[in-house]
PDB file of C-alpha atoms in Angstrom:
ATOM      1  CA  MET A   1      11.709  17.708   4.081  1.00  0.00           C
ATOM      2  CA  GLY A   2       8.502  15.390   3.785  1.00  0.00           C
ATOM      3  CA  TYR A   3       6.435  14.625   6.778  1.00  0.00           C
ATOM      4  CA  ILE A   4       7.314  10.146   5.836  1.00  0.00           C
ATOM      5  CA  GLU A   5      11.557  11.589   5.664  1.00  0.00           C
ATOM      6  CA  LYS A   6      10.957  13.353   8.843  1.00  0.00           C
ATOM      7  CA  LEU A   7       9.795   9.768  10.646  1.00  0.00           C
ATOM      8  CA  LEU A   8      12.875   7.710   9.308  1.00  0.00           C
ATOM      9  CA  ALA A   9      15.228   7.362  11.275  1.00  0.00           C
ATOM     10  CA  LYS A  10      19.308   6.794  11.209  1.00  0.00           C
ATOM     11  CA  ASN A  11      20.371   5.053   7.982  1.00  0.00           C
ATOM     12  CA  GLU A  12      16.875   4.383   7.268  1.00  0.00           C
ATOM     13  CA  ARG A  13      15.705   4.509   3.388  1.00  0.00           C
ATOM     14  CA  VAL A  14      12.845   4.044   1.545  1.00  0.00           C
ATOM     15  CA  VAL A  15      12.352   0.774  -0.702  1.00  0.00           C
ATOM     16  CA  PHE A  16       8.934   0.951  -1.898  1.00  0.00           C
ATOM     17  CA  VAL A  17       5.300   3.176  -1.641  1.00  0.00           C
ATOM     18  CA  THR A  18       2.112   2.266  -2.592  1.00  0.00           C
ATOM     19  CA  ARG A  19      -2.154   3.492  -1.593  1.00  0.00           C
ATOM     20  CA  HIS A  20      -5.231   2.748  -1.912  1.00  0.00           C
ATOM     21  CA  HIS A  21      -5.880   1.573  -5.642  1.00  0.00           C
ATOM     22  CA  TRP A  22      -7.612   4.148  -7.859  1.00  0.00           C
ATOM     23  CA  LEU A  23     -10.836   1.528  -7.003  1.00  0.00           C
ATOM     24  CA  ALA A  24     -11.126   2.976  -4.011  1.00  0.00           C
ATOM     25  CA  LEU A  25     -12.194   6.429  -5.751  1.00  0.00           C
ATOM     26  CA  LEU A  26     -14.458   4.803  -7.808  1.00  0.00           C
ATOM     27  CA  PRO A  27     -18.132   5.587  -5.348  1.00  0.00           C
ATOM     28  CA  THR A  28     -17.148   8.614  -4.644  1.00  0.00           C
ATOM     29  CA  ILE A  29     -16.655   9.410  -8.116  1.00  0.00           C
ATOM     30  CA  LEU A  30     -20.243   7.324  -9.718  1.00  0.00           C
ATOM     31  CA  ILE A  31     -21.388   9.901  -6.685  1.00  0.00           C
ATOM     32  CA  ASP A  32     -20.303  13.343  -7.813  1.00  0.00           C
ATOM     33  CA  ILE A  33     -20.694  12.628 -11.398  1.00  0.00           C
ATOM     34  CA  GLY A  34     -24.325  11.810 -10.975  1.00  0.00           C
ATOM     35  CA  LEU A  35     -25.081  14.770  -8.678  1.00  0.00           C
ATOM     36  CA  ALA A  36     -23.366  17.027 -10.939  1.00  0.00           C
ATOM     37  CA  VAL A  37     -25.145  15.439 -13.835  1.00  0.00           C
ATOM     38  CA  VAL A  38     -28.217  16.454 -11.600  1.00  0.00           C
ATOM     39  CA  ILE A  39     -27.692  19.878 -10.751  1.00  0.00           C
ATOM     40  CA  VAL A  40     -26.621  20.617 -14.663  1.00  0.00           C
ATOM     41  CA  ALA A  41     -29.511  19.740 -15.369  1.00  0.00           C
ATOM     42  CA  LEU A  42     -31.854  21.572 -13.408  1.00  0.00           C
ATOM     43  CA  SER A  43     -29.414  23.935 -14.105  1.00  0.00           C
ATOM     44  CA  VAL A  44     -30.685  24.230 -17.280  1.00  0.00           C
ATOM     45  CA  LEU A  45     -34.981  23.558 -16.249  1.00  0.00           C
ATOM     46  CA  GLY A  46     -33.929  26.814 -14.171  1.00  0.00           C
ATOM     47  CA  PHE A  47     -32.282  28.671 -17.297  1.00  0.00           C
ATOM     48  CA  ILE A  48     -35.813  27.402 -19.333  1.00  0.00           C
ATOM     49  CA  PHE A  49     -38.470  28.636 -16.373  1.00  0.00           C
ATOM     50  CA  SER A  50     -36.608  30.780 -14.277  1.00  0.00           C
ATOM     51  CA  PRO A  51     -33.003  32.542 -14.948  1.00  0.00           C
ATOM     52  CA  PRO A  52     -31.449  33.312 -11.748  1.00  0.00           C
ATOM     53  CA  PHE A  53     -32.415  30.100 -10.628  1.00  0.00           C
ATOM     54  CA  THR A  54     -29.681  28.852 -13.767  1.00  0.00           C
ATOM     55  CA  LEU A  55     -26.470  30.872 -11.968  1.00  0.00           C
ATOM     56  CA  PHE A  56     -27.263  29.526  -7.969  1.00  0.00           C
ATOM     57  CA  GLY A  57     -27.275  25.870  -9.560  1.00  0.00           C
ATOM     58  CA  LEU A  58     -24.117  26.702 -11.804  1.00  0.00           C
ATOM     59  CA  LEU A  59     -23.111  27.530  -7.804  1.00  0.00           C
ATOM     60  CA  LEU A  60     -24.288  23.846  -6.968  1.00  0.00           C
ATOM     61  CA  LEU A  61     -21.429  22.020  -8.487  1.00  0.00           C
ATOM     62  CA  LEU A  62     -18.755  23.525  -5.738  1.00  0.00           C
ATOM     63  CA  VAL A  63     -20.416  20.669  -3.989  1.00  0.00           C
ATOM     64  CA  PRO A  64     -19.620  17.550  -5.765  1.00  0.00           C
ATOM     65  CA  LEU A  65     -16.231  19.302  -7.051  1.00  0.00           C
ATOM     66  CA  GLY A  66     -15.492  19.600  -3.042  1.00  0.00           C
ATOM     67  CA  HIS A  67     -16.234  16.720  -1.819  1.00  0.00           C
ATOM     68  CA  PHE A  68     -14.400  15.227  -4.460  1.00  0.00           C
ATOM     69  CA  LEU A  69     -10.926  17.322  -4.217  1.00  0.00           C
ATOM     70  CA  ILE A  70     -11.313  16.233  -0.074  1.00  0.00           C
ATOM     71  CA  ARG A  71     -12.444  12.732  -1.146  1.00  0.00           C
ATOM     72  CA  PHE A  72      -9.602  12.568  -3.273  1.00  0.00           C
ATOM     73  CA  THR A  73      -6.725  14.229  -1.377  1.00  0.00           C
ATOM     74  CA  ALA A  74      -7.158  12.191   1.993  1.00  0.00           C
ATOM     75  CA  TRP A  75      -6.540   9.094  -0.782  1.00  0.00           C
ATOM     76  CA  ARG A  76      -4.014  10.513  -1.593  1.00  0.00           C
ATOM     77  CA  ASN A  77      -2.343  11.145   1.738  1.00  0.00           C
ATOM     78  CA  GLU A  78      -2.473   7.846   2.942  1.00  0.00           C
ATOM     79  CA  GLN A  79       0.017   5.708   1.331  1.00  0.00           C
ATOM     80  CA  TYR A  80       1.528   1.740   2.281  1.00  0.00           C
ATOM     81  CA  ILE A  81       6.093   2.201   2.685  1.00  0.00           C
ATOM     82  CA  VAL A  82       8.526  -0.572   3.068  1.00  0.00           C
ATOM     83  CA  THR A  83      11.797   0.816   4.006  1.00  0.00           C
ATOM     84  CA  ASN A  84      14.975  -0.744   4.810  1.00  0.00           C
ATOM     85  CA  ARG A  85      13.664  -1.536   8.334  1.00  0.00           C
ATOM     86  CA  ARG A  86       9.895  -2.214   8.721  1.00  0.00           C
ATOM     87  CA  GLY A  87       6.892  -1.532   6.849  1.00  0.00           C
ATOM     88  CA  MET A  88       4.699   1.635   8.009  1.00  0.00           C
ATOM     89  CA  GLU A  89       1.351   2.748   7.215  1.00  0.00           C
ATOM     90  CA  VAL A  90       0.057   6.273   6.759  1.00  0.00           C
ATOM     91  CA  ARG A  91      -2.498   8.229   6.960  1.00  0.00           C
ATOM     92  CA  GLY A  92      -4.463  11.577   7.403  1.00  0.00           C
ATOM     93  CA  VAL A  93      -4.087  14.948   6.097  1.00  0.00           C
ATOM     94  CA  PHE A  94      -4.261  17.477   9.036  1.00  0.00           C
ATOM     95  CA  LYS A  95      -3.937  14.916  11.568  1.00  0.00           C
ATOM     96  CA  LYS A  96      -1.511  11.987  10.945  1.00  0.00           C
ATOM     97  CA  TYR A  97      -2.009   8.050  12.100  1.00  0.00           C
ATOM     98  CA  VAL A  98       1.436   6.591  11.415  1.00  0.00           C
ATOM     99  CA  SER A  99       1.895   2.449  12.087  1.00  0.00           C
ATOM    100  CA  ASP A 100       4.548   0.675  11.919  1.00  0.00           C
ATOM    101  CA  SER A 101       5.768  -2.701  11.258  1.00  0.00           C
ATOM    102  CA  SER A 102       9.610  -4.091  12.377  1.00  0.00           C
ATOM    103  CA  LEU A 103      10.750  -5.960   9.913  1.00  0.00           C
ATOM    104  CA  GLU A 104      12.536  -8.349  12.667  1.00  0.00           C
ATOM    105  CA  LYS A 105       9.777  -9.276  13.630  1.00  0.00           C
ATOM    106  CA  VAL A 106       7.330 -10.061  10.511  1.00  0.00           C
ATOM    107  CA  ASN A 107       6.499 -13.698  11.142  1.00  0.00           C
ATOM    108  CA  ASP A 108       4.962 -14.236   7.733  1.00  0.00           C
ATOM    109  CA  VAL A 109       3.127 -11.410   4.797  1.00  0.00           C
ATOM    110  CA  VAL A 110       0.025 -13.376   3.473  1.00  0.00           C
ATOM    111  CA  MET A 111      -1.449 -11.772   0.047  1.00  0.00           C
ATOM    112  CA  GLU A 112      -5.199 -12.264  -1.270  1.00  0.00           C
ATOM    113  CA  GLN A 113      -6.042 -10.923  -4.739  1.00  0.00           C
ATOM    114  CA  SER A 114      -9.558 -11.797  -6.457  1.00  0.00           C
ATOM    115  CA  ALA A 115      -9.462 -12.744 -10.056  1.00  0.00           C
ATOM    116  CA  LEU A 116     -10.461  -8.194 -10.747  1.00  0.00           C
ATOM    117  CA  GLY A 117      -7.807  -7.711  -8.383  1.00  0.00           C
ATOM    118  CA  ARG A 118      -5.164  -9.692 -10.551  1.00  0.00           C
ATOM    119  CA  LEU A 119      -6.413  -8.209 -13.471  1.00  0.00           C
ATOM    120  CA  LEU A 120      -6.065  -4.627 -12.235  1.00  0.00           C
ATOM    121  CA  ASP A 121      -3.198  -5.251 -10.350  1.00  0.00           C
ATOM    122  CA  TYR A 122      -4.795  -4.542  -6.396  1.00  0.00           C
ATOM    123  CA  GLY A 123      -5.013  -6.540  -3.635  1.00  0.00           C
ATOM    124  CA  ASP A 124      -5.290  -6.861   0.175  1.00  0.00           C
ATOM    125  CA  VAL A 125      -2.099  -7.416   2.422  1.00  0.00           C
ATOM    126  CA  ARG A 126      -1.767  -8.807   6.171  1.00  0.00           C
ATOM    127  CA  ILE A 127       1.411  -8.265   7.965  1.00  0.00           C
ATOM    128  CA  ILE A 128       1.872 -11.079  10.658  1.00  0.00           C
ATOM    129  CA  THR A 129       3.898 -10.162  13.387  1.00  0.00           C
ATOM    130  CA  GLY A 130       5.030 -11.959  16.642  1.00  0.00           C
ATOM    131  CA  SER A 131       3.751  -8.371  18.830  1.00  0.00           C
ATOM    132  CA  ASP A 132       0.353  -7.408  20.701  1.00  0.00           C
ATOM    133  CA  VAL A 133      -2.016  -6.462  16.969  1.00  0.00           C
ATOM    134  CA  GLY A 134      -0.344  -9.905  15.460  1.00  0.00           C
ATOM    135  CA  VAL A 135      -1.790  -8.146  12.043  1.00  0.00           C
ATOM    136  CA  ASN A 136      -1.746  -5.621  10.369  1.00  0.00           C
ATOM    137  CA  ALA A 137      -3.940  -5.439   7.412  1.00  0.00           C
ATOM    138  CA  PHE A 138      -4.240  -3.629   4.607  1.00  0.00           C
ATOM    139  CA  ARG A 139      -7.370  -3.722   2.027  1.00  0.00           C
ATOM    140  CA  ARG A 140      -7.500  -3.092  -1.838  1.00  0.00           C
ATOM    141  CA  ILE A 141      -3.705  -1.714  -2.100  1.00  0.00           C
ATOM    142  CA  ALA A 142      -1.911  -0.854  -5.678  1.00  0.00           C
ATOM    143  CA  HIS A 143       1.237  -2.775  -6.538  1.00  0.00           C
ATOM    144  CA  PRO A 144       0.807  -5.510  -2.985  1.00  0.00           C
ATOM    145  CA  ILE A 145       3.126  -8.262  -4.981  1.00  0.00           C
ATOM    146  CA  ARG A 146       5.764  -5.254  -5.221  1.00  0.00           C
ATOM    147  CA  PHE A 147       4.944  -4.670  -2.159  1.00  0.00           C
ATOM    148  CA  LYS A 148       5.673  -7.868  -0.985  1.00  0.00           C
ATOM    149  CA  THR A 149       8.700  -8.440  -2.171  1.00  0.00           C
ATOM    150  CA  SER A 150       9.545  -5.822  -1.082  1.00  0.00           C
ATOM    151  CA  MET A 151       9.098  -6.806   2.186  1.00  0.00           C
ATOM    152  CA  LEU A 152      10.534  -9.360   1.927  1.00  0.00           C
ATOM    153  CA  ASP A 153      13.591  -9.062   0.558  1.00  0.00           C
ATOM    154  CA  GLN A 154      14.564  -6.620   3.211  1.00  0.00           C
ATOM    155  CA  LYS A 155      14.156  -9.093   5.315  1.00  0.00           C
ATOM    156  CA  ALA A 156      15.751 -11.094   4.465  1.00  0.00           C
ATOM    157  CA  HIS A 157      18.634  -8.241   3.798  1.00  0.00           C
ATOM    158  CA  LEU A 158      18.444  -8.164   7.490  1.00  0.00           C
ATOM    159  CA  GLY A 159      18.457 -11.310   8.231  1.00  0.00           C
ATOM    160  CA  GLY A 160      21.785 -11.821   6.953  1.00  0.00           C
ATOM    161  CA  TYR A 161      21.323 -13.326   3.253  1.00  0.00           C
ATOM    162  CA  ASP A 162      22.283 -11.039   1.094  1.00  0.00           C
ATOM    163  CA  GLU A 163      25.256  -9.979   2.862  1.00  0.00           C
ATOM    164  CA  GLU A 164      29.163 -10.551   1.304  1.00  0.00           C
ATOM    165  CA  GLU A 165      30.415 -11.815   4.172  1.00  0.00           C
ATOM    166  CA  VAL A 166      28.059 -14.402   5.181  1.00  0.00           C
ATOM    167  CA  GLU A 167      29.538 -17.194   7.014  1.00  0.00           C
ATOM    168  CA  PRO A 168      29.627 -21.335   5.661  1.00  0.00           C
ATOM    169  CA  GLU A 169      28.370 -22.939   8.435  1.00  0.00           C
ATOM    170  CA  LYS A 170      25.061 -20.466   9.508  1.00  0.00           C
ATOM    171  CA  VAL A 171      24.013 -21.225   5.689  1.00  0.00           C
ATOM    172  CA  PRO A 172      22.337 -24.130   6.465  1.00  0.00           C
ATOM    173  CA  GLU A 173      20.354 -22.626   9.096  1.00  0.00           C
ATOM    174  CA  MET A 174      19.749 -20.255   7.030  1.00  0.00           C
ATOM    175  CA  LEU A 175      18.771 -22.199   3.868  1.00  0.00           C
ATOM    176  CA  ASP A 176      15.874 -23.886   6.583  1.00  0.00           C
ATOM    177  CA  ARG A 177      14.901 -20.768   7.092  1.00  0.00           C
ATOM    178  CA  LEU A 178      14.074 -20.015   3.624  1.00  0.00           C
ATOM    179  CA  ASP A 179      12.594 -22.981   3.538  1.00  0.00           C
ATOM    180  CA  GLU A 180      10.115 -22.402   5.262  1.00  0.00           C
ATOM    181  CA  LEU A 181       9.292 -18.363   4.088  1.00  0.00           C
ATOM    182  CA  ARG A 182       8.708 -20.759   1.224  1.00  0.00           C
ATOM    183  CA  ARG A 183       6.560 -23.610   3.126  1.00  0.00           C
ATOM    184  CA  LYS A 184       4.257 -20.723   4.504  1.00  0.00           C
ATOM    185  CA  GLY A 185       4.179 -19.011   1.062  1.00  0.00           C
ATOM    186  CA  ALA A 186       4.948 -15.857   2.295  1.00  0.00           C
ATOM    187  CA  ILE A 187       8.180 -16.304  -1.133  1.00  0.00           C
ATOM    188  CA  THR A 188       7.976 -17.512  -4.451  1.00  0.00           C
ATOM    189  CA  GLU A 189       9.376 -20.903  -6.079  1.00  0.00           C
ATOM    190  CA  GLU A 190      10.802 -18.060  -7.157  1.00  0.00           C
ATOM    191  CA  GLU A 191      13.109 -16.498  -4.889  1.00  0.00           C
ATOM    192  CA  TYR A 192      13.678 -19.383  -3.052  1.00  0.00           C
ATOM    193  CA  GLU A 193      15.486 -20.914  -6.449  1.00  0.00           C
ATOM    194  CA  ARG A 194      17.233 -16.879  -6.327  1.00  0.00           C
ATOM    195  CA  GLU A 195      17.585 -17.085  -2.603  1.00  0.00           C
ATOM    196  CA  LYS A 196      18.724 -20.185  -2.186  1.00  0.00           C
ATOM    197  CA  LYS A 197      21.520 -19.940  -4.984  1.00  0.00           C
ATOM    198  CA  GLU A 198      23.192 -16.529  -3.451  1.00  0.00           C
ATOM    199  CA  LEU A 199      23.443 -18.627  -0.202  1.00  0.00           C
ATOM    200  CA  LEU A 200      24.769 -21.137  -1.795  1.00  0.00           C
ATOM    201  CA  GLU A 201      27.268 -19.811  -3.463  1.00  0.00           C
ATOM    202  CA  HIS A 202      29.112 -18.893   0.182  1.00  0.00           C
ATOM    203  CA  LEU A 203      29.643 -22.576   0.607  1.00  0.00           C
TER     204      LEU A 203
END
């Protein structure tokens, strides 16, 4: 059983998982490549002027390699998860940090994407709740639109939008709640129309 599975409650399931976009690793990659190039260049000079220095120089290549592996492992273990009950942030390799927001307490989900973010599919997501903390901010995560829609879809399930037996007298109230989410920008026009259509089918 993996670490994430151990965190799940009874009947809770993972719906979507993402992490920081690969661009988060770009500075590390560039620095380590630059350092490796310098080491190789010095090793070549060492081979010309002092052959014993070459072996030592090549051993130094383990430094940028080790640094990259450490940063990659940390990146790999930082996950942003949507379950059918909550949104979660999990990070750390040996020492774990876990933060979650119950979908029932989520008031709004705000997503921001730059032009480059839209092109490369990354962005910032803020989960606004009624708790003391108030806001959970996830910076430069991959697939932010899917993260947001997955969370809102699961919140809608909790709200009863997709239940087979929706009481007709509650449909107007649910439509009002749905319209409020649309006006806040928490759901798209397409999501609004889809949920609205499903609710109207229960009248």
